[in-house]
Amino acid sequence: MRKAFYMLMAVAGLLVLLTSCSSSVTEKSKEKQNSFPEKSITYSIPFEPGGQSDIEARRQQPFLEKSLGQKIVIQYKPGGGGSVGWNELANKKPDGYFIAGINIPHIILQPLANNDTGYKTEDIVPVAIFQATPIAIAVAKDSEIETLDDLVKKAKESPGKITVSGSGHHSGHHMAFLQLQDLAGIEMQYVPFDGAGPSMQAFLGGNTDVILANSSDLLTYTDEMNILAIGSEGTFEPMPEIPTFKEAGYDMTASIDRGVGVPPGTDPEVINVLEKAFLDILEEPGIKDQMYQEGFEPKTLGHQESLEYIEMKTKEYESMYE
């Protein structure tokens, strides 16, 4: 009887100890969440100053400083189309005090296309995706091509003859080109340029028949071209008259998505704090309207949704590299 009593007391003591440990872990987790951040945060942009990633970070900066209560220091780490900056991010201490802008599909395509990027897609932990730049396909205003079906028909009549300008190889533009070719069963000639600006100027100068261009650039040159389709999921608010690729009969989307990431191993509670800070900005009066006016599409994907989105796009692009 006495032996059973002692065993019961031992079990009870163990339960108390486990409960205490669990409470301690929970309290420590809460303390970390409540205390973060305790110093300034470096927000790294893996491109040159003045680009859209920089412009967006500058728009976010005052809101982040207000919500997080710490200074946000924006730095630039250009090179390799972003790979230099993402390599740095992947190897930083995972404490939440170093974050970096991320671009999709860049962080997927670079490791797929090259073995020396210095990082893998899974090394970058997304906090949130907050903006997209849909990619559209267009022809000159005086072109005989009036619809995407017209373009496909002409491409089938003259395989490999139609030239299409775009920004770079292994880029969002290049992938949109390959996807459309595959879905439509056509062959065209992709002409890559070093950036969206040179691509646009080449097209406007009559050096290519077609262009795959960013929505933000298209707003500037709308009067000089006929936009056939756009890569947004649904109607693109600044251009409601333009059909999506899906509406035009081709099951594809095409965009450059922007977000922010942290190094692998970052505490989930820290990610939660940063996620809320970034997504709350999109609820600020006028922010979404500003994005639309500039030709961008607001997105509100949190950490988990961003992981799922990146996984989906990775599978989509991997099939194109097989």
mmCIF file of C-alpha atoms in Angstrom, residues 1 3 48 56 67 79 88 93 95 99 102 116 128 145-146 193 195 217 235 237 246 259 264 281 289 297 300-301:
data_model
loop_
_atom_site.group_PDB
_atom_site.id
_atom_site.type_symbol
_atom_site.label_atom_id
_atom_site.label_comp_id
_atom_site.label_asym_id
_atom_site.label_seq_id
_atom_site.Cartn_x
_atom_site.Cartn_y
_atom_site.Cartn_z
ATOM 1 C CA MET A 1 0.000 0.000 0.000
ATOM 2 C CA LYS A 3 4.700 1.444 -2.225
ATOM 3 C CA GLU A 48 20.756 48.688 -57.061
ATOM 4 C CA GLU A 56 8.735 49.463 -52.049
ATOM 5 C CA SER A 67 4.882 49.086 -35.706
ATOM 6 C CA GLY A 79 25.005 41.485 -58.046
ATOM 7 C CA GLU A 88 24.207 36.721 -47.876
ATOM 8 C CA LYS A 93 22.414 34.733 -38.147
ATOM 9 C CA ASP A 95 17.712 36.186 -35.218
ATOM 10 C CA ILE A 99 15.894 40.551 -43.507
ATOM 11 C CA ILE A 102 12.944 38.467 -52.214
ATOM 12 C CA ASP A 116 26.963 28.360 -58.188
ATOM 13 C CA ALA A 128 5.386 37.542 -46.575
ATOM 14 C CA ILE A 145 -2.318 41.197 -84.661
ATOM 15 C CA GLU A 146 -5.291 42.204 -82.530
ATOM 16 C CA PHE A 193 17.729 42.095 -73.023
ATOM 17 C CA GLY A 195 16.600 44.593 -68.085
ATOM 18 C CA ASP A 217 6.016 49.739 -67.704
ATOM 19 C CA THR A 235 -8.801 41.191 -63.690
ATOM 20 C CA GLU A 237 -7.543 46.713 -61.753
ATOM 21 C CA LYS A 246 -6.547 32.287 -68.590
ATOM 22 C CA GLY A 259 8.268 39.807 -50.608
ATOM 23 C CA PRO A 264 16.759 29.448 -42.260
ATOM 24 C CA ILE A 281 1.076 47.996 -44.118
ATOM 25 C CA ASP A 289 -4.380 52.457 -54.272
ATOM 26 C CA GLU A 297 -0.849 44.374 -57.677
ATOM 27 C CA THR A 300 -1.280 39.529 -48.849
ATOM 28 C CA LEU A 301 0.426 36.163 -48.512
#
